[in-house]
Each structure stands twice: as C-alpha cells, then as structure tokens.
Short mmCIF file of C-alpha atoms and ligand atoms in Angstrom, two decimals:
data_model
loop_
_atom_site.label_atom_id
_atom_site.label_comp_id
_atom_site.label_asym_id
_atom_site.label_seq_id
_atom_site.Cartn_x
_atom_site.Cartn_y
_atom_site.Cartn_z
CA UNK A 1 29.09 5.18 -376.93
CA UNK A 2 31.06 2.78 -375.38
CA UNK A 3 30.28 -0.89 -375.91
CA UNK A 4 30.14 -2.61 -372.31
CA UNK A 5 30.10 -5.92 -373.48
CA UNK A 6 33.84 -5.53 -374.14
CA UNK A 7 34.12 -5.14 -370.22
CA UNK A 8 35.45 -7.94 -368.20
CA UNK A 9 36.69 -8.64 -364.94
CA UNK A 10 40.26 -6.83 -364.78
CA UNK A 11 39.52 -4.12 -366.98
CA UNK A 12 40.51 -0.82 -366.32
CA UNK A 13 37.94 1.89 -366.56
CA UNK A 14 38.40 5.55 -366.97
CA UNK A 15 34.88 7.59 -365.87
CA UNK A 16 34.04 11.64 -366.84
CA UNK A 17 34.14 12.62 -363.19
CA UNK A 18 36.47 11.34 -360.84
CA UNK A 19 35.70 9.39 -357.33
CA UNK A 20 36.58 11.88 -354.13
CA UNK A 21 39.55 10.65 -354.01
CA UNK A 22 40.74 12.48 -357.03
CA UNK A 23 40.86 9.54 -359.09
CA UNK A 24 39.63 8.50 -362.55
CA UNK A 25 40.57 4.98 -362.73
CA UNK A 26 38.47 2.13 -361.76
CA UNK A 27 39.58 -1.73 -361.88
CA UNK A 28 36.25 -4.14 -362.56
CA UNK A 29 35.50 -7.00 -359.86
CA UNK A 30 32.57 -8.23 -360.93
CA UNK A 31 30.10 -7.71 -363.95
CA UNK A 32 26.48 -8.50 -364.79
CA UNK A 33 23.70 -6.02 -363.60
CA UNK A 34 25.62 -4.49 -361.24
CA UNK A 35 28.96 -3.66 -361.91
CA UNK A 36 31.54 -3.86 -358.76
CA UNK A 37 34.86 -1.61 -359.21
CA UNK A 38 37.29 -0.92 -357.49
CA UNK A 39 39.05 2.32 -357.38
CA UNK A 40 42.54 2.13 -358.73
CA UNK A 41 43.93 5.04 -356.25
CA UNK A 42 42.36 4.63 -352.93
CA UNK A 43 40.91 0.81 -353.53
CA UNK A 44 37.53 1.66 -352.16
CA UNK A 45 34.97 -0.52 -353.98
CA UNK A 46 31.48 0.02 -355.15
CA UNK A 47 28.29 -1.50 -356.75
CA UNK A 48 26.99 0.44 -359.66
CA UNK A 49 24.41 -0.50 -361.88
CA UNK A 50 24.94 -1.30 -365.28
CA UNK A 51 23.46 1.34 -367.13
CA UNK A 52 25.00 3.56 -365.05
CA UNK A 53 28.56 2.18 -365.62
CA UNK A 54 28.00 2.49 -369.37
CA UNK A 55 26.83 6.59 -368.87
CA UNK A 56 29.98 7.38 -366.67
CA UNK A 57 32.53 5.21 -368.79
CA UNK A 58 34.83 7.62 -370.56
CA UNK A 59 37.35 5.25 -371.72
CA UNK A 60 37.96 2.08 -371.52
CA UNK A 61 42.04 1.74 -370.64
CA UNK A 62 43.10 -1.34 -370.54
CA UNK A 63 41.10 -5.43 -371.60
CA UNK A 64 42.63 -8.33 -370.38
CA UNK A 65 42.35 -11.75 -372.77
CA UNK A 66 41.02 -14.43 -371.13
ZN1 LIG B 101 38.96 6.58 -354.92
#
C-alpha cells in the first residue's frame, strides 16, 4: 500500500490504469481531501478524492524536498 502522506505538491504519480489520453503519469497540484493532478502528457487536470488517489496510485515516481 502506498503511503500518501509521502505525497506533496510536485510529485509525480504513476496510477494502474491510464487517463484517455494514454498516459500514466500524473504531476500533484494540490493535496488535502481532494487531490488535484495534473496529467503529465496531455496537462488536463482533475480533482480526485483522497482515498481514491491512494487506490489508483501504482507508484510513486518521483518526491521533491522541500
Ligand atoms: Zn491525459
């Protein structure tokens, strides 16, 4: 299970299924209940609950230090 806590704004987040666009990527804009991403191919962004960003995280790419 991934730990969400870990995810901040600028992380890059790879899901199970992709967006369709075809891709897998997502960037993070905001966090908190909602989650807003942005996807990494076609830069369409999203809202997407917490809970449900945790279930369709399958990797978490890349954590910027703050
Ligand atoms: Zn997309």
């Amino acid at each position: 299970m991934i730990d969400i806590t870990q995810v901040k704004v600028d992380t890059i987040l790879e899901f199970k299924k992709p967006h369709p666009c075809g891709g897998y990527t997502w960037k993070v804009l905001r966090t908190g209940i909602d989650f807003k991403l942005e996807c990494v191919k076609c830069s369409r962004v999203i809202m997407i609950s917490r809970l449900d960003t945790t279930k369709r995280i399958k990797k978490i790419i890349e954590v910027k230090e703050s």
